[in-house]
PDB file of C-alpha atoms in Angstrom:
ATOM      1  CA  MET A 627       3.213  36.663  12.446  1.00  0.00           C
ATOM      2  CA  HIS A 628       3.056  33.988   9.792  1.00  0.00           C
ATOM      3  CA  HIS A 629       6.106  31.811   9.317  1.00  0.00           C
ATOM      4  CA  ARG A 630       6.409  29.963   6.034  1.00  0.00           C
ATOM      5  CA  THR A 631       7.771  26.451   6.274  1.00  0.00           C
ATOM      6  CA  PRO A 632      10.899  26.189   4.126  1.00  0.00           C
ATOM      7  CA  ARG A 633      10.617  23.760   1.257  1.00  0.00           C
ATOM      8  CA  ALA A 634      13.287  21.853  -0.616  1.00  0.00           C
ATOM      9  CA  ALA A 635      12.577  24.016  -3.685  1.00  0.00           C
ATOM     10  CA  ASP A 636      13.479  27.157  -1.680  1.00  0.00           C
ATOM     11  CA  ASN A 637      16.884  25.796  -0.708  1.00  0.00           C
ATOM     12  CA  PRO A 638      19.521  27.550  -2.885  1.00  0.00           C
ATOM     13  CA  LEU A 639      21.917  24.629  -2.338  1.00  0.00           C
ATOM     14  CA  MET A 640      19.379  22.142  -3.681  1.00  0.00           C
ATOM     15  CA  ARG A 641      20.306  21.163  -7.222  1.00  0.00           C
ATOM     16  CA  GLU A 642      17.904  19.947  -9.869  1.00  0.00           C
ATOM     17  CA  ALA A 643      19.400  16.472  -9.523  1.00  0.00           C
ATOM     18  CA  ASP A 644      18.601  16.523  -5.804  1.00  0.00           C
ATOM     19  CA  ARG A 645      15.019  17.530  -6.504  1.00  0.00           C
ATOM     20  CA  THR A 646      14.746  14.765  -9.093  1.00  0.00           C
ATOM     21  CA  ARG A 647      16.036  12.221  -6.581  1.00  0.00           C
ATOM     22  CA  ALA A 648      13.493  13.393  -4.013  1.00  0.00           C
ATOM     23  CA  ARG A 649      10.669  13.091  -6.556  1.00  0.00           C
ATOM     24  CA  LEU A 650      11.815   9.612  -7.543  1.00  0.00           C
ATOM     25  CA  ARG A 651      11.817   8.504  -3.912  1.00  0.00           C
ATOM     26  CA  VAL A 652       8.237   9.714  -3.580  1.00  0.00           C
ATOM     27  CA  VAL A 653       7.345   7.869  -6.786  1.00  0.00           C
ATOM     28  CA  LEU A 654       8.888   4.687  -5.383  1.00  0.00           C
ATOM     29  CA  VAL A 655       6.929   4.945  -2.126  1.00  0.00           C
ATOM     30  CA  VAL A 656       3.680   5.544  -4.012  1.00  0.00           C
ATOM     31  CA  ALA A 657       4.444   2.660  -6.387  1.00  0.00           C
ATOM     32  CA  CYS A 658       5.092   0.332  -3.436  1.00  0.00           C
ATOM     33  CA  LEU A 659       1.792   1.338  -1.856  1.00  0.00           C
ATOM     34  CA  LEU A 660      -0.019   0.726  -5.141  1.00  0.00           C
ATOM     35  CA  ALA A 661       1.710  -2.646  -5.489  1.00  0.00           C
ATOM     36  CA  ALA A 662       0.511  -3.575  -1.998  1.00  0.00           C
ATOM     37  CA  VAL A 663      -3.052  -2.557  -2.875  1.00  0.00           C
ATOM     38  CA  CYS A 664      -2.873  -4.566  -6.110  1.00  0.00           C
ATOM     39  CA  GLY A 665      -1.521  -7.540  -4.183  1.00  0.00           C
ATOM     40  CA  VAL A 666      -4.449  -7.401  -1.774  1.00  0.00           C
ATOM     41  CA  ALA A 667      -6.876  -7.179  -4.704  1.00  0.00           C
ATOM     42  CA  VAL A 668      -5.241 -10.148  -6.454  1.00  0.00           C
ATOM     43  CA  GLY A 669      -5.204 -12.171  -3.240  1.00  0.00           C
ATOM     44  CA  TRP A 670      -8.855 -11.413  -2.510  1.00  0.00           C
ATOM     45  CA  SER A 671      -9.865 -12.321  -6.062  1.00  0.00           C
ATOM     46  CA  ALA A 672      -7.880 -15.561  -5.859  1.00  0.00           C
ATOM     47  CA  TRP A 673      -9.437 -16.371  -2.475  1.00  0.00           C
ATOM     48  CA  THR A 674     -12.948 -15.766  -3.818  1.00  0.00           C
ATOM     49  CA  ASP A 675     -12.378 -17.821  -6.968  1.00  0.00           C
ATOM     50  CA  SER A 676     -10.585 -20.648  -5.130  1.00  0.00           C
ATOM     51  CA  ARG A 677     -13.248 -20.839  -2.451  1.00  0.00           C
ATOM     52  CA  ARG A 678     -15.994 -21.018  -5.074  1.00  0.00           C
ATOM     53  CA  ALA A 679     -14.076 -23.719  -6.975  1.00  0.00           C
ATOM     54  CA  ALA A 680     -13.461 -25.647  -3.733  1.00  0.00           C
ATOM     55  CA  GLU A 681     -17.175 -25.529  -2.905  1.00  0.00           C
ATOM     56  CA  GLU A 682     -18.031 -26.856  -6.364  1.00  0.00           C
ATOM     57  CA  ILE A 683     -15.504 -29.669  -6.000  1.00  0.00           C
ATOM     58  CA  ALA A 684     -16.692 -30.498  -2.475  1.00  0.00           C
ATOM     59  CA  ALA A 685     -20.247 -30.856  -3.781  1.00  0.00           C
ATOM     60  CA  HIS A 686     -19.050 -33.812  -5.877  1.00  0.00           C
ATOM     61  CA  ARG A 687     -16.727 -35.443  -3.337  1.00  0.00           C
ATOM     62  CA  HIS A 688     -17.795 -37.962  -0.732  1.00  0.00           C
ATOM     63  CA  SER A 689     -15.851 -39.417   2.163  1.00  0.00           C
ATOM     64  CA  VAL A 690     -16.312 -43.151   2.719  1.00  0.00           C
ATOM     65  CA  LEU A 691     -14.680 -45.846   4.824  1.00  0.00           C
ATOM     66  CA  ALA A 692     -12.888 -48.511   2.792  1.00  0.00           C
ATOM     67  CA  VAL A 693     -11.722 -51.868   4.110  1.00  0.00           C
ATOM     68  CA  ALA A 694      -8.320 -53.234   3.152  1.00  0.00           C
ATOM     69  CA  VAL A 695      -8.594 -56.675   1.522  1.00  0.00           C
ATOM     70  CA  GLY A 696      -4.842 -57.187   1.267  1.00  0.00           C
ATOM     71  CA  GLU A 697      -1.530 -56.069   2.732  1.00  0.00           C
ATOM     72  CA  SER A 698      -0.017 -52.726   1.825  1.00  0.00           C
ATOM     73  CA  ALA A 699       2.986 -52.562  -0.480  1.00  0.00           C
ATOM     74  CA  HIS A 700       5.309 -49.804  -1.673  1.00  0.00           C
ATOM     75  CA  ARG A 701       4.917 -48.414  -5.154  1.00  0.00           C
ATOM     76  CA  ALA A 702       7.294 -46.079  -6.965  1.00  0.00           C
ATOM     77  CA  GLY A 703       6.137 -42.499  -6.571  1.00  0.00           C
ATOM     78  CA  THR A 704       4.894 -40.268  -9.338  1.00  0.00           C
ATOM     79  CA  GLY A 705       4.617 -36.512  -9.693  1.00  0.00           C
ATOM     80  CA  LEU A 706       7.117 -33.899  -8.627  1.00  0.00           C
ATOM     81  CA  THR A 707       8.371 -35.570  -5.439  1.00  0.00           C
ATOM     82  CA  GLY A 708       8.796 -39.065  -6.856  1.00  0.00           C
ATOM     83  CA  ARG A 709       8.562 -40.527  -3.349  1.00  0.00           C
ATOM     84  CA  PRO A 710       7.350 -44.120  -3.002  1.00  0.00           C
ATOM     85  CA  VAL A 711       3.815 -44.497  -1.644  1.00  0.00           C
ATOM     86  CA  SER A 712       2.057 -47.290   0.207  1.00  0.00           C
ATOM     87  CA  VAL A 713      -0.871 -48.858  -1.653  1.00  0.00           C
ATOM     88  CA  ALA A 714      -3.267 -51.651  -0.761  1.00  0.00           C
ATOM     89  CA  PRO A 715      -6.354 -53.224  -2.339  1.00  0.00           C
ATOM     90  CA  VAL A 716      -9.447 -51.919  -0.589  1.00  0.00           C
ATOM     91  CA  THR A 717     -13.181 -52.270  -1.035  1.00  0.00           C
ATOM     92  CA  TRP A 718     -15.901 -49.709  -0.457  1.00  0.00           C
ATOM     93  CA  GLN A 719     -19.469 -48.811  -1.296  1.00  0.00           C
ATOM     94  CA  ASP A 720     -20.371 -45.609  -3.124  1.00  0.00           C
ATOM     95  CA  THR A 721     -23.411 -43.461  -2.427  1.00  0.00           C
ATOM     96  CA  ALA A 722     -25.526 -45.717  -4.680  1.00  0.00           C
ATOM     97  CA  HIS A 723     -24.377 -48.766  -2.629  1.00  0.00           C
ATOM     98  CA  ARG A 724     -22.310 -50.152  -5.487  1.00  0.00           C
ATOM     99  CA  VAL A 725     -19.249 -52.101  -4.327  1.00  0.00           C
ATOM    100  CA  HIS A 726     -15.812 -51.098  -5.655  1.00  0.00           C
ATOM    101  CA  THR A 727     -12.451 -52.775  -5.184  1.00  0.00           C
ATOM    102  CA  GLN A 728      -9.218 -51.100  -6.202  1.00  0.00           C
ATOM    103  CA  SER A 729      -5.648 -50.494  -5.039  1.00  0.00           C
ATOM    104  CA  VAL A 730      -5.344 -46.998  -3.604  1.00  0.00           C
ATOM    105  CA  PRO A 731      -2.756 -45.089  -1.551  1.00  0.00           C
ATOM    106  CA  VAL A 732      -3.074 -45.947   2.125  1.00  0.00           C
ATOM    107  CA  PRO A 733      -1.155 -45.138   5.309  1.00  0.00           C
ATOM    108  CA  ALA A 734       2.020 -47.158   5.762  1.00  0.00           C
ATOM    109  CA  ALA A 735       1.649 -50.493   7.569  1.00  0.00           C
ATOM    110  CA  THR A 736      -2.034 -50.843   6.623  1.00  0.00           C
ATOM    111  CA  ARG A 737      -3.050 -54.489   7.132  1.00  0.00           C
ATOM    112  CA  HIS A 738      -5.785 -56.740   5.868  1.00  0.00           C
ATOM    113  CA  GLY A 739      -9.070 -55.771   7.525  1.00  0.00           C
ATOM    114  CA  ASP A 740      -7.996 -52.229   8.462  1.00  0.00           C
ATOM    115  CA  THR A 741     -10.305 -49.378   7.542  1.00  0.00           C
ATOM    116  CA  VAL A 742      -9.069 -46.294   5.734  1.00  0.00           C
ATOM    117  CA  ARG A 743     -10.748 -42.987   4.887  1.00  0.00           C
ATOM    118  CA  LEU A 744     -11.247 -42.579   1.132  1.00  0.00           C
ATOM    119  CA  TRP A 745     -12.566 -39.730  -0.987  1.00  0.00           C
ATOM    120  CA  ILE A 746     -14.640 -40.685  -4.026  1.00  0.00           C
ATOM    121  CA  ASP A 747     -16.430 -38.778  -6.795  1.00  0.00           C
ATOM    122  CA  ASP A 748     -20.073 -39.048  -7.808  1.00  0.00           C
ATOM    123  CA  ARG A 749     -19.350 -42.257  -9.765  1.00  0.00           C
ATOM    124  CA  GLY A 750     -17.690 -43.883  -6.779  1.00  0.00           C
ATOM    125  CA  ASN A 751     -14.147 -43.665  -8.124  1.00  0.00           C
ATOM    126  CA  PRO A 752     -11.236 -42.566  -5.890  1.00  0.00           C
ATOM    127  CA  ALA A 753     -10.653 -38.829  -6.125  1.00  0.00           C
ATOM    128  CA  PRO A 754      -8.494 -36.212  -4.415  1.00  0.00           C
ATOM    129  CA  ALA A 755      -9.895 -34.599  -1.307  1.00  0.00           C
ATOM    130  CA  PRO A 756     -11.539 -31.205  -1.862  1.00  0.00           C
ATOM    131  CA  PRO A 757      -9.249 -28.253  -1.122  1.00  0.00           C
ATOM    132  CA  GLY A 758      -9.443 -27.098   2.480  1.00  0.00           C
ATOM    133  CA  ALA A 759      -9.739 -23.542   3.772  1.00  0.00           C
ATOM    134  CA  ALA A 760      -6.062 -23.449   4.765  1.00  0.00           C
ATOM    135  CA  GLU A 761      -4.928 -24.558   1.307  1.00  0.00           C
ATOM    136  CA  THR A 762      -7.207 -22.008  -0.335  1.00  0.00           C
ATOM    137  CA  ALA A 763      -5.966 -19.223   1.951  1.00  0.00           C
ATOM    138  CA  LEU A 764      -2.296 -20.094   1.401  1.00  0.00           C
ATOM    139  CA  ASN A 765      -2.811 -20.100  -2.348  1.00  0.00           C
ATOM    140  CA  ALA A 766      -4.495 -16.685  -2.221  1.00  0.00           C
ATOM    141  CA  ILE A 767      -1.787 -15.259   0.050  1.00  0.00           C
ATOM    142  CA  GLY A 768       0.930 -16.595  -2.235  1.00  0.00           C
ATOM    143  CA  LEU A 769      -0.641 -15.071  -5.344  1.00  0.00           C
ATOM    144  CA  GLY A 770      -1.218 -11.745  -3.615  1.00  0.00           C
ATOM    145  CA  ALA A 771       2.306 -11.615  -2.236  1.00  0.00           C
ATOM    146  CA  GLY A 772       3.709 -12.562  -5.633  1.00  0.00           C
ATOM    147  CA  ALA A 773       1.758  -9.788  -7.360  1.00  0.00           C
ATOM    148  CA  SER A 774       2.959  -7.257  -4.780  1.00  0.00           C
ATOM    149  CA  ALA A 775       6.550  -8.425  -5.113  1.00  0.00           C
ATOM    150  CA  VAL A 776       6.446  -8.129  -8.905  1.00  0.00           C
ATOM    151  CA  GLY A 777       5.083  -4.594  -8.640  1.00  0.00           C
ATOM    152  CA  VAL A 778       7.669  -3.534  -6.070  1.00  0.00           C
ATOM    153  CA  LEU A 779      10.542  -5.081  -8.021  1.00  0.00           C
ATOM    154  CA  ALA A 780       9.398  -3.473 -11.280  1.00  0.00           C
ATOM    155  CA  ALA A 781       9.051  -0.063  -9.618  1.00  0.00           C
ATOM    156  CA  GLY A 782      12.413  -0.459  -7.892  1.00  0.00           C
ATOM    157  CA  ALA A 783      14.106  -1.402 -11.153  1.00  0.00           C
ATOM    158  CA  LEU A 784      12.622   1.562 -13.027  1.00  0.00           C
ATOM    159  CA  VAL A 785      13.379   4.066 -10.275  1.00  0.00           C
ATOM    160  CA  GLY A 786      16.857   2.596  -9.812  1.00  0.00           C
ATOM    161  CA  ALA A 787      17.605   2.975 -13.520  1.00  0.00           C
ATOM    162  CA  ARG A 788      16.331   6.540 -13.434  1.00  0.00           C
ATOM    163  CA  LEU A 789      18.455   7.342 -10.375  1.00  0.00           C
ATOM    164  CA  ARG A 790      21.552   5.935 -12.039  1.00  0.00           C
ATOM    165  CA  GLY A 791      20.913   8.207 -15.012  1.00  0.00           C
ATOM    166  CA  VAL A 792      20.511  11.196 -12.694  1.00  0.00           C
ATOM    167  CA  ASP A 793      23.752  10.278 -10.916  1.00  0.00           C
ATOM    168  CA  ARG A 794      25.646  10.072 -14.203  1.00  0.00           C
ATOM    169  CA  ARG A 795      24.378  13.453 -15.361  1.00  0.00           C
ATOM    170  CA  SER A 796      25.093  14.969 -11.951  1.00  0.00           C
ATOM    171  CA  ALA A 797      28.643  13.614 -11.992  1.00  0.00           C
ATOM    172  CA  ARG A 798      29.256  15.061 -15.456  1.00  0.00           C
ATOM    173  CA  ALA A 799      27.876  18.441 -14.327  1.00  0.00           C
ATOM    174  CA  TRP A 800      30.151  18.407 -11.269  1.00  0.00           C
ATOM    175  CA  GLU A 801      33.142  17.659 -13.484  1.00  0.00           C
ATOM    176  CA  ARG A 802      32.321  20.590 -15.779  1.00  0.00           C
ATOM    177  CA  GLU A 803      31.843  22.949 -12.850  1.00  0.00           C
ATOM    178  CA  TRP A 804      35.044  21.741 -11.199  1.00  0.00           C
ATOM    179  CA  GLU A 805      36.999  22.415 -14.405  1.00  0.00           C
ATOM    180  CA  ASN A 806      35.915  26.047 -14.146  1.00  0.00           C
ATOM    181  CA  VAL A 807      36.318  26.430 -10.387  1.00  0.00           C
ATOM    182  CA  GLU A 808      39.443  24.388  -9.645  1.00  0.00           C
ATOM    183  CA  PRO A 809      41.998  26.677 -11.393  1.00  0.00           C
ATOM    184  CA  ARG A 810      40.742  29.708  -9.470  1.00  0.00           C
ATOM    185  CA  TRP A 811      40.504  27.810  -6.206  1.00  0.00           C
ATOM    186  CA  SER A 812      43.971  26.257  -6.519  1.00  0.00           C
ATOM    187  CA  GLY A 813      45.669  29.154  -8.307  1.00  0.00           C
ATOM    188  CA  ARG A 814      46.624  26.898 -11.182  1.00  0.00           C
ATOM    189  CA  LEU A 815      46.353  28.519 -14.595  1.00  0.00           C
ATOM    190  CA  ARG A 816      44.397  26.793 -17.299  1.00  0.00           C
ATOM    191  CA  PRO A 817      46.176  26.153 -20.619  1.00  0.00           C
ATOM    192  CA  GLY A 818      46.265  29.384 -22.660  1.00  0.00           C
ATOM    193  CA  GLN A 819      45.413  31.556 -19.659  1.00  0.00           C
ATOM    194  CA  GLY A 820      47.701  34.441 -18.762  1.00  0.00           C
ATOM    195  CA  THR A 821      48.398  35.771 -15.311  1.00  0.00           C
ATOM    196  CA  GLY A 822      46.187  38.772 -15.897  1.00  0.00           C
ATOM    197  CA  ASP A 823      43.271  36.732 -17.311  1.00  0.00           C
ATOM    198  CA  ASP A 824      40.236  35.935 -15.199  1.00  0.00           C
TER     199      ASP A 824
END
């Protein structure tokens, strides 16, 4: 004997508003899954692009040992943090064996004669270190998570607005139905209704 699984649509107590709410919940779940997939795609794309850019930068960066030719001193910081940095005059040779001397950021308490690791570009000038794998991965994860969060928040806002509209319409429908049912249920006559009226 075949038994049919009851569905929400077969439930006589299920109102249209209830079915709409159920559909909206399904839409929200699907939207969240799609946002997660989009986040992974964005993160992977960012990882691929960042890794390629990091490889290109690394091809033009060289690590050399520089020798401090003076004592370190504090200099007012620049950028977002604004923290003071330690700088000292150092000398180094580039890949073409040209000698350079310049004040560069160094570890605190660097003294005359100390050696420091320095990154330079193809012309021998000081340059930022190439991005590492961890930095590239964190950037990709952040972009992917941000894309997912935006998608989830947008879907949640849209579904939430739709649910509020359904709730308002449902409340108005309940009020209309109660106006018809309450007098019969309580025995209270409506205005203009006689005792023999239904």
